[in-house]
PDB file of C-alpha atoms in Angstrom:
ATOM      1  CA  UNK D   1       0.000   0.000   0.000  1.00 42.00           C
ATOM      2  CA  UNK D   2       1.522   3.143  -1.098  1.00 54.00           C
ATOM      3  CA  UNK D   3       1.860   5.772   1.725  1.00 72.00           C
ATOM      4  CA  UNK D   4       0.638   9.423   1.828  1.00 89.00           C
ATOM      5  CA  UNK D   5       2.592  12.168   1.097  1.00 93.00           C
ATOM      6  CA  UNK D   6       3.474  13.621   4.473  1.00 93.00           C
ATOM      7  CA  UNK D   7       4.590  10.148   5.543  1.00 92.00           C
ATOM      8  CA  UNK D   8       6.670   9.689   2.325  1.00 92.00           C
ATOM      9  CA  UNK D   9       8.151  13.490   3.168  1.00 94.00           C
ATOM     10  CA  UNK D  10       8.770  12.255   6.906  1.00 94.00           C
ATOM     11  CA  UNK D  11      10.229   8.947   6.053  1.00 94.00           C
ATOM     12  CA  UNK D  12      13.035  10.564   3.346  1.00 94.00           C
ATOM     13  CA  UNK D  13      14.171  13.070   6.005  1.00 94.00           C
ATOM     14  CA  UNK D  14      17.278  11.653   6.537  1.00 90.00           C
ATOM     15  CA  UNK D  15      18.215  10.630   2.712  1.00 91.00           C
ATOM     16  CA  UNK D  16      19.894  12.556  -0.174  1.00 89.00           C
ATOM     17  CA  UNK D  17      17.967  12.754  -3.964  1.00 90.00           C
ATOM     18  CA  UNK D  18      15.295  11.830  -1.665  1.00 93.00           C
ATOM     19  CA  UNK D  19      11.581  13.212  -2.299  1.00 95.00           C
ATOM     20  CA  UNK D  20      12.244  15.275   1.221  1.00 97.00           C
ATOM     21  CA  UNK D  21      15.600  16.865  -0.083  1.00 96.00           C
ATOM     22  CA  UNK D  22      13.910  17.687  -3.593  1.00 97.00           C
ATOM     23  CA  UNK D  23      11.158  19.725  -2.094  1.00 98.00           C
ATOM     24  CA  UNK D  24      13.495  21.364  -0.009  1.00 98.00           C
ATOM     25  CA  UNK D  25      15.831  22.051  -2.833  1.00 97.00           C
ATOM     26  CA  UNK D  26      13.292  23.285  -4.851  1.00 97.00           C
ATOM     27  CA  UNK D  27      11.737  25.291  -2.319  1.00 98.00           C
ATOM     28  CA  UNK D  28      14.545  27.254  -1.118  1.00 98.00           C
ATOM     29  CA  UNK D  29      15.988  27.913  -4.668  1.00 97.00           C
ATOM     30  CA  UNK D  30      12.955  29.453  -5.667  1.00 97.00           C
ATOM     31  CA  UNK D  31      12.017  31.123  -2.117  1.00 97.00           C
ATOM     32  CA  UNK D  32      15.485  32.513  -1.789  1.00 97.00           C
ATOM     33  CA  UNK D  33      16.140  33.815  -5.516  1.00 97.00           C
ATOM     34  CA  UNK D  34      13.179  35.944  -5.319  1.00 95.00           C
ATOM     35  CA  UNK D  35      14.652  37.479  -2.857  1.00 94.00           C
ATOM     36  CA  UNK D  36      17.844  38.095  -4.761  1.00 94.00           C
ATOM     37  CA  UNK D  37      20.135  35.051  -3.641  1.00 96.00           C
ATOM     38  CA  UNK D  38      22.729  34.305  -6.103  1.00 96.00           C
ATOM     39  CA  UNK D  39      23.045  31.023  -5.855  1.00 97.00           C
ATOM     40  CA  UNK D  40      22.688  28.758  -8.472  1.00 96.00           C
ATOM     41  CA  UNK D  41      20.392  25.097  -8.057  1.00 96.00           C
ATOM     42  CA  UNK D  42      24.014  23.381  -8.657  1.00 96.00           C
ATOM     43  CA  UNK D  43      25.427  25.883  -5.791  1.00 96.00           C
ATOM     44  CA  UNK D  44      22.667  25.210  -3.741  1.00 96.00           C
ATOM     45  CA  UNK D  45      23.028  21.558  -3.870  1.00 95.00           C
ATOM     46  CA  UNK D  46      26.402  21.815  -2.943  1.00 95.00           C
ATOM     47  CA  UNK D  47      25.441  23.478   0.119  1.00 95.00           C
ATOM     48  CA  UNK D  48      22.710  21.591   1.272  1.00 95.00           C
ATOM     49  CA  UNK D  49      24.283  18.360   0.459  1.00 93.00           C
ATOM     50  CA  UNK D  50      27.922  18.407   1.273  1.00 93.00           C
ATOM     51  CA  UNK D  51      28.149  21.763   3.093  1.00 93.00           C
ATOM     52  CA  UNK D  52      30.106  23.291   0.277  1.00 95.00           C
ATOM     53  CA  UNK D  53      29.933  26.935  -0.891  1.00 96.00           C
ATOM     54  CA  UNK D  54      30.695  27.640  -4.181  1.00 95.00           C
ATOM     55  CA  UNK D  55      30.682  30.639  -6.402  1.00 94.00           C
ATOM     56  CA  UNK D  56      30.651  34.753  -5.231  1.00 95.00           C
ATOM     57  CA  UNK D  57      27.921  35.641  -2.717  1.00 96.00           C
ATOM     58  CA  UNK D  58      27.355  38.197   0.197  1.00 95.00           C
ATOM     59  CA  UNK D  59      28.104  37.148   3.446  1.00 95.00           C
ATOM     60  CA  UNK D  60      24.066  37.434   4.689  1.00 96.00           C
ATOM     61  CA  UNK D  61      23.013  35.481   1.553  1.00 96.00           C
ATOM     62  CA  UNK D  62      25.515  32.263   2.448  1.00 97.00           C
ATOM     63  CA  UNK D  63      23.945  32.932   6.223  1.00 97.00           C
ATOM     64  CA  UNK D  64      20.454  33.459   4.966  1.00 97.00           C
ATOM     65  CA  UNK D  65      21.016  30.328   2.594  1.00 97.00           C
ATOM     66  CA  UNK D  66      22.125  28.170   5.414  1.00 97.00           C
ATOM     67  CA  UNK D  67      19.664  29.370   7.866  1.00 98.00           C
ATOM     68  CA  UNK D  68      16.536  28.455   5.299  1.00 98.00           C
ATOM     69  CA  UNK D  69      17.672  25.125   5.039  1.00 97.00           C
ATOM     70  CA  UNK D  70      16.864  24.824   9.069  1.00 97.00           C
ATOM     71  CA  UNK D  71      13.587  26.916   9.179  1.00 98.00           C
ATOM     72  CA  UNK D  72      12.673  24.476   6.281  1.00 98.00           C
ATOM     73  CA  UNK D  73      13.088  21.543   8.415  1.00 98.00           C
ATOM     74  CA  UNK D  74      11.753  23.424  11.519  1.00 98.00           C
ATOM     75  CA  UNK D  75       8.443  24.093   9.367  1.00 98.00           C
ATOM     76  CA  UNK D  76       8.252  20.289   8.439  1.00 97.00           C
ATOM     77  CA  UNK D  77       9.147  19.110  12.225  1.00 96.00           C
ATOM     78  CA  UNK D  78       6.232  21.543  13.414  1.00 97.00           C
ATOM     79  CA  UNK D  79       2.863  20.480  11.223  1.00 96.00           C
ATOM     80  CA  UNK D  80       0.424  20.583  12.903  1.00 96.00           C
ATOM     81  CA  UNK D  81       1.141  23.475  15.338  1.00 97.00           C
ATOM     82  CA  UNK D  82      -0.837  26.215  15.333  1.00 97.00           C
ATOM     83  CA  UNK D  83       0.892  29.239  14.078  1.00 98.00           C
ATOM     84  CA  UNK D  84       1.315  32.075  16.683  1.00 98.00           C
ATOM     85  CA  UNK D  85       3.533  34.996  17.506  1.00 97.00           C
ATOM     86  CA  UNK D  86       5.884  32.825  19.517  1.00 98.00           C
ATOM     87  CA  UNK D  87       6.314  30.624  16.473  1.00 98.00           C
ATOM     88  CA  UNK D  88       6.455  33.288  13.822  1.00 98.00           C
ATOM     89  CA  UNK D  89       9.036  35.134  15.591  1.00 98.00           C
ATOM     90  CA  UNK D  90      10.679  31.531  16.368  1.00 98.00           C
ATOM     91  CA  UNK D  91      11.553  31.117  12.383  1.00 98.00           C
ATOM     92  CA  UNK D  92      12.324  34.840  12.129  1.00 98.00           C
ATOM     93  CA  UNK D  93      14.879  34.366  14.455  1.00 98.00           C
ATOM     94  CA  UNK D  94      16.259  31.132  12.717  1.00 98.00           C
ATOM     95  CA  UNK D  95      16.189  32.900   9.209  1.00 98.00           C
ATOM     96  CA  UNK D  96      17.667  35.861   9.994  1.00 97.00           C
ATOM     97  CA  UNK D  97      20.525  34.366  12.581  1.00 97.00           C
ATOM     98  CA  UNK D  98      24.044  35.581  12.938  1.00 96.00           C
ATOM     99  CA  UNK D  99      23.114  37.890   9.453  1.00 96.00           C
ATOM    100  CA  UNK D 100      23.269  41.906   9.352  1.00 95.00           C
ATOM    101  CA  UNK D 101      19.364  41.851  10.743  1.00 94.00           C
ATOM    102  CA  UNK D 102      20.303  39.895  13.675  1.00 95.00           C
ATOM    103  CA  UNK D 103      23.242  41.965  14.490  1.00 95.00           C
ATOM    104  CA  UNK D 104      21.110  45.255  14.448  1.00 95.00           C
ATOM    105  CA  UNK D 105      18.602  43.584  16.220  1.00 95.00           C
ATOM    106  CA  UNK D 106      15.716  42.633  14.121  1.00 96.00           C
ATOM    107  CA  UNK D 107      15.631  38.990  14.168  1.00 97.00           C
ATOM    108  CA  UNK D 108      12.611  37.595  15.790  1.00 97.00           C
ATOM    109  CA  UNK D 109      11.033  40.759  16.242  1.00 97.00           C
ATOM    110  CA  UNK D 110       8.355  42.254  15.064  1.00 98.00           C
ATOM    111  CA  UNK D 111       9.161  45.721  12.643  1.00 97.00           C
ATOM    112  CA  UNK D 112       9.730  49.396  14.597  1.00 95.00           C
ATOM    113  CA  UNK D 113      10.091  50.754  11.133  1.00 94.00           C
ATOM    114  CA  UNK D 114       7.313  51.482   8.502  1.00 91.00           C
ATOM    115  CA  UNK D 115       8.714  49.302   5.000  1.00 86.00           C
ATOM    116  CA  UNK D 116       6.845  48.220   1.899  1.00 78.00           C
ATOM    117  CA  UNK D 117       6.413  45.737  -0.440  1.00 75.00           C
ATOM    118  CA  UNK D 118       8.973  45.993  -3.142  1.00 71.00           C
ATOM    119  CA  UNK D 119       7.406  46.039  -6.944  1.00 65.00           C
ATOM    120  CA  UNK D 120       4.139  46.805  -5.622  1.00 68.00           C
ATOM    121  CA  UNK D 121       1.781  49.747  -4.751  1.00 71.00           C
ATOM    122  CA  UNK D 122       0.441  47.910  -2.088  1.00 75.00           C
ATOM    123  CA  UNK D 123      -0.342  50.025   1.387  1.00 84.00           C
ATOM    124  CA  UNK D 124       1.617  48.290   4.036  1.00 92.00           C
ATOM    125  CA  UNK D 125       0.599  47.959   7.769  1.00 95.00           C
ATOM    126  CA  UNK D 126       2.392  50.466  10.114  1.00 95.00           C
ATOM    127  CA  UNK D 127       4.671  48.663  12.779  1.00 96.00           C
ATOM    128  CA  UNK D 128       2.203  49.943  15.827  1.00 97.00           C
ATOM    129  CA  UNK D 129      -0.497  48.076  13.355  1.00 97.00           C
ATOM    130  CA  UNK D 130       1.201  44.871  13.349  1.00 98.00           C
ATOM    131  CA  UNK D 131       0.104  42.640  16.728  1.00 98.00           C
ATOM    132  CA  UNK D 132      -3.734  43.387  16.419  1.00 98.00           C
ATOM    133  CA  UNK D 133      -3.885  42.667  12.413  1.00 98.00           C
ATOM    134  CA  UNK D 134      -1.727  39.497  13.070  1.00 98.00           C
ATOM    135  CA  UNK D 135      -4.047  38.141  15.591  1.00 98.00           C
ATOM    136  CA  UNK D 136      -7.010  38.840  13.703  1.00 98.00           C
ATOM    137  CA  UNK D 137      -5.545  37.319  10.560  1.00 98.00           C
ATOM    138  CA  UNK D 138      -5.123  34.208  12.582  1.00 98.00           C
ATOM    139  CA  UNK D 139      -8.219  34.281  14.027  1.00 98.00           C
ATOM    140  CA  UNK D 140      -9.920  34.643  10.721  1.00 98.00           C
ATOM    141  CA  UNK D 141      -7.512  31.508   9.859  1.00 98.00           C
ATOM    142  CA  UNK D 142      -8.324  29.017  12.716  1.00 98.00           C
ATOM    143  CA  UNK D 143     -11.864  29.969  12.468  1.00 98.00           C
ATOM    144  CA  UNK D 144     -11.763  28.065   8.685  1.00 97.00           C
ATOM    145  CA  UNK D 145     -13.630  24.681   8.769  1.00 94.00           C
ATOM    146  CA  UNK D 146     -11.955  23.709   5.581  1.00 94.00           C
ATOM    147  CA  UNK D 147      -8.904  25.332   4.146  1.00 97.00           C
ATOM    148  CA  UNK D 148      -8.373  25.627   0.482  1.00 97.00           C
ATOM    149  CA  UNK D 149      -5.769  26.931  -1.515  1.00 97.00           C
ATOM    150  CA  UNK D 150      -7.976  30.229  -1.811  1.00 97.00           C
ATOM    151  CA  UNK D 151      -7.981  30.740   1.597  1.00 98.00           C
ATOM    152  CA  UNK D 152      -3.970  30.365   2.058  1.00 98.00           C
ATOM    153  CA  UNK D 153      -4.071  32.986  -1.333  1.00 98.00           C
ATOM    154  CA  UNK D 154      -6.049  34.876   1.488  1.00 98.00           C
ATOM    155  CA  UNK D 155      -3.711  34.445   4.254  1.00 98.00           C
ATOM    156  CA  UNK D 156      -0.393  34.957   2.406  1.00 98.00           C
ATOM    157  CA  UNK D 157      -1.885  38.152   0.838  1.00 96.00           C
ATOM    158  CA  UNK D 158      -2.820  39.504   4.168  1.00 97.00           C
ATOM    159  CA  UNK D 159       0.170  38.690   5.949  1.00 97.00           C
ATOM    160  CA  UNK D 160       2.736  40.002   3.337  1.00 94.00           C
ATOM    161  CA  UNK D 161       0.506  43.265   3.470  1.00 95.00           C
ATOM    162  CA  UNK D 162       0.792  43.321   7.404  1.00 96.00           C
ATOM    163  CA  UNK D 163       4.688  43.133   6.505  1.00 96.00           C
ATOM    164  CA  UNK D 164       5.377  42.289  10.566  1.00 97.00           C
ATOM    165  CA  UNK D 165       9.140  41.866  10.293  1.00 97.00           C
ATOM    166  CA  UNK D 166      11.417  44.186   9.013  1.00 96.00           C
ATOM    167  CA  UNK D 167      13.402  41.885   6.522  1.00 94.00           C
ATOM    168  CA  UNK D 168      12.294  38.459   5.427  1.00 95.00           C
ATOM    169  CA  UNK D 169       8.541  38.771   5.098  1.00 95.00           C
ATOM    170  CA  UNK D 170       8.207  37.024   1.548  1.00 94.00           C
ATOM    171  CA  UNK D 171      10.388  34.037   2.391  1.00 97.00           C
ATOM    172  CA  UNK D 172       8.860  33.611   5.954  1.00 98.00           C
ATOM    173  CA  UNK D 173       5.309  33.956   4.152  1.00 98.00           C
ATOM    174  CA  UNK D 174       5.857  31.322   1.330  1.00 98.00           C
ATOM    175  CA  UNK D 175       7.024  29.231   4.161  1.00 98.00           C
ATOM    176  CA  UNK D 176       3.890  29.374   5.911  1.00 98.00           C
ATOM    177  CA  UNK D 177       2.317  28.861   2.560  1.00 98.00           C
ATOM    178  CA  UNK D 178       4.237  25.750   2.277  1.00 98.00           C
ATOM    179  CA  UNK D 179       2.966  24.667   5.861  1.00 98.00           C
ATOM    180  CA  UNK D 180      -0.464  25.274   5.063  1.00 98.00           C
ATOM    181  CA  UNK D 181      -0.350  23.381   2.176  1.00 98.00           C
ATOM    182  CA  UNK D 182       1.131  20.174   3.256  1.00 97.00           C
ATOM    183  CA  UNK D 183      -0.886  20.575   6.832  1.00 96.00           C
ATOM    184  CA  UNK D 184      -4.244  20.505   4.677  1.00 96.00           C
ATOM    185  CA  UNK D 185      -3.095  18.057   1.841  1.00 94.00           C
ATOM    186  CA  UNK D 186      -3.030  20.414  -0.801  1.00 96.00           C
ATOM    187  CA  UNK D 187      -1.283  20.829  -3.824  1.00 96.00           C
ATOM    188  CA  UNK D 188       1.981  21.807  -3.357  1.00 97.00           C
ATOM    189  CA  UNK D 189       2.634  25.168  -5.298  1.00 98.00           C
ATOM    190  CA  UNK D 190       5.926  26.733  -4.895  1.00 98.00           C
ATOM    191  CA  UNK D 191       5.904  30.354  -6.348  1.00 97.00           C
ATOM    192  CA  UNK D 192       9.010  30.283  -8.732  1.00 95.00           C
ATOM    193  CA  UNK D 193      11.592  32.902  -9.225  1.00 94.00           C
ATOM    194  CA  UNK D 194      11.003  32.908 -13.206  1.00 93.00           C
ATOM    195  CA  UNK D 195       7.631  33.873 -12.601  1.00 94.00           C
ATOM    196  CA  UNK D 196       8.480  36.456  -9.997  1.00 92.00           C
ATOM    197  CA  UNK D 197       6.816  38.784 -11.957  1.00 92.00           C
ATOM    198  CA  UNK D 198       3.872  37.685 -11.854  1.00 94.00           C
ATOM    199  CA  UNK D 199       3.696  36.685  -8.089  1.00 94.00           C
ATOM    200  CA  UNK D 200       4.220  40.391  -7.421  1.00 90.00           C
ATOM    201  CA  UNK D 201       1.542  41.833 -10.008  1.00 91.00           C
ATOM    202  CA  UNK D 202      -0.844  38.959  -8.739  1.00 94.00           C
ATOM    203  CA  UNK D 203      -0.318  40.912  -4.813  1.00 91.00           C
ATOM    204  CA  UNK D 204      -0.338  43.976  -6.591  1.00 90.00           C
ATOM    205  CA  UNK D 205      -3.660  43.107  -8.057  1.00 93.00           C
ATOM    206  CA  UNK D 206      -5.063  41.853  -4.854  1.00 93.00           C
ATOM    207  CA  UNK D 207      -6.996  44.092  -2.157  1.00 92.00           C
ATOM    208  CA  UNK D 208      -8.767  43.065   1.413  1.00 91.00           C
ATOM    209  CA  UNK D 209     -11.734  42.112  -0.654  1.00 94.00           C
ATOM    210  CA  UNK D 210     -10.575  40.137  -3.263  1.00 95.00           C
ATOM    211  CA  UNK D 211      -7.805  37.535  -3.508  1.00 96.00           C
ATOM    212  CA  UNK D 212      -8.802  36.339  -6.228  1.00 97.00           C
ATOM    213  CA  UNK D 213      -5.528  37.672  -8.473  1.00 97.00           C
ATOM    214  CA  UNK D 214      -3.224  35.546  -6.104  1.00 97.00           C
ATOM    215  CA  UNK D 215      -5.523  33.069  -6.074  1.00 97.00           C
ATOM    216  CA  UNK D 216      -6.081  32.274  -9.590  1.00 97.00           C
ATOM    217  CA  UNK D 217      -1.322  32.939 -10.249  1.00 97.00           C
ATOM    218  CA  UNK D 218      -0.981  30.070  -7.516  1.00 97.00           C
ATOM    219  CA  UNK D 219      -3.661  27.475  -9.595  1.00 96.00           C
ATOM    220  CA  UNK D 220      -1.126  28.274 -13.002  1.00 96.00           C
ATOM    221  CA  UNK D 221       1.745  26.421 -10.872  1.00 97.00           C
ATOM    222  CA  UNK D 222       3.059  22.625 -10.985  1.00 96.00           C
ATOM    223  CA  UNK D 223       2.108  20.762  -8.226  1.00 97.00           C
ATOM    224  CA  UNK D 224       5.043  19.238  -6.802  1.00 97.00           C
ATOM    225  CA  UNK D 225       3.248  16.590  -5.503  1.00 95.00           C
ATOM    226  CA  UNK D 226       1.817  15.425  -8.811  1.00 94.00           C
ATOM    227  CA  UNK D 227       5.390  15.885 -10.664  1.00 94.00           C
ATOM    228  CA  UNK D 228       6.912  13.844  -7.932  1.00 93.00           C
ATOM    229  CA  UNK D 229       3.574  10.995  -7.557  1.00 91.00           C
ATOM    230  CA  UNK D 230       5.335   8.323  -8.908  1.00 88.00           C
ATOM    231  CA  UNK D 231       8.406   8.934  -6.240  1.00 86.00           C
ATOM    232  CA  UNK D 232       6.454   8.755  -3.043  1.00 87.00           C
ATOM    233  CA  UNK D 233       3.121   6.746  -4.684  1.00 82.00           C
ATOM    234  CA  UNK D 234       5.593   3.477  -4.885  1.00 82.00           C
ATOM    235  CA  UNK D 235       6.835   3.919  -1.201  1.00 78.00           C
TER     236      UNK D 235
END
């Protein structure tokens, strides 16, 4: 009997060219590059695989690679738990370690300084905004009797417009994106950097009525899970 995806994901942890270190791979190249990393998917392999840096990067984007990697298997370790202040400051804090951020003393903490959405138009929350629209966004969340991938368009729209941190918002949003979507065995849609573009108009499109734009970019990506069916079906 062939298992289910999470199980397949779970059971591959600890294994390389394994279904687990493919979605992780592909995840982070495509998470990170949108936020200008310059690493390559051969670079990145090197990294994650052998602990090998190759190539010309900035200091914070070998850090900020590294660190991923761990708040990628923190967000896999922690399905299921309900996501909070403590833990969205928790994989702030683990993105953003030992980088420029942490040194100034932004990591795990929410923003003290009003910052924006590159690429888009969109009207960002101010920082003394951010605790009571988080909790209500949540609220709105957890109050869901079945989650769809409209409603985590809904949710990732609404947090990246809340902006709560003052670096990092768009990976640490796609990552709870991720953790919705495995949680509520969805499709798994990982917003690519070659269609950056896009992504960015989509929010730009978007307002706290209608998700819809967002919505309907996510539904024009590959599921992972279907590319990969054949990999984790035959477990």
């Amino acid at each position: 009997m062939s298992k289910n995806f999470i199980d397949a994901l779970l059971e591959t942890k600890d294994f390389k060219n394994s279904l687990y270190s493919i979605l992780k791979h592909s995840f982070l190249y495509h998470s990170n590059k949108i936020e200008g990393s310059t690493f390559t998917t051969e670079a990145l392999a090197l990294l994650l695989d052998k602990n090998v840096v190759t190539g010309k990067h900035t200091l914070d984007d070998v850090q900020e690679t590294v660190n991923s990697s761990y708040v990628f298997d923190r967000i896999v370790e922690t399905l299921g738990k309900k996501i909070d202040d403590q833990f969205l400051k928790d994989l702030h804090a683990r993105l953003m370690f030992n980088t420029t951020m942490h040194q100034r003393g932004y990591a795990g903490v929410y923003k003290t300084i009003p910052n924006m959405i590159i690429g888009t138009k969109v009207k960002i929350a101010q920082p003394f905004e951010v605790q009571s629209r988080l909790d209500e966004l949540l609220e709105w969340y957890y109050s869901l009797d079945k989650i769809t991938l409209s409603d985590i368009a809904s949710f990732h729209y609404k947090f990246e417009i809340i902006h709560p941190f003052q670096d990092g918002n768009g990976r640490i949003g796609r990552f709870l994106m991720l953790k919705q979507m495995l949680e509520n065995n969805l499709s798994i849609k990982i917003v690519s950097w070659d269609s950056e573009d896009l992504y960015r108009e989509s929010l730009n499109l978007c307002d706290l009525d209608n998700q819809e734009p967002l919505s309907k970019y996510l539904e024009t990506l590959e599921d992972f899970r279907e590319e990969y069916k054949e990999l984790w079906e035959s477990m």
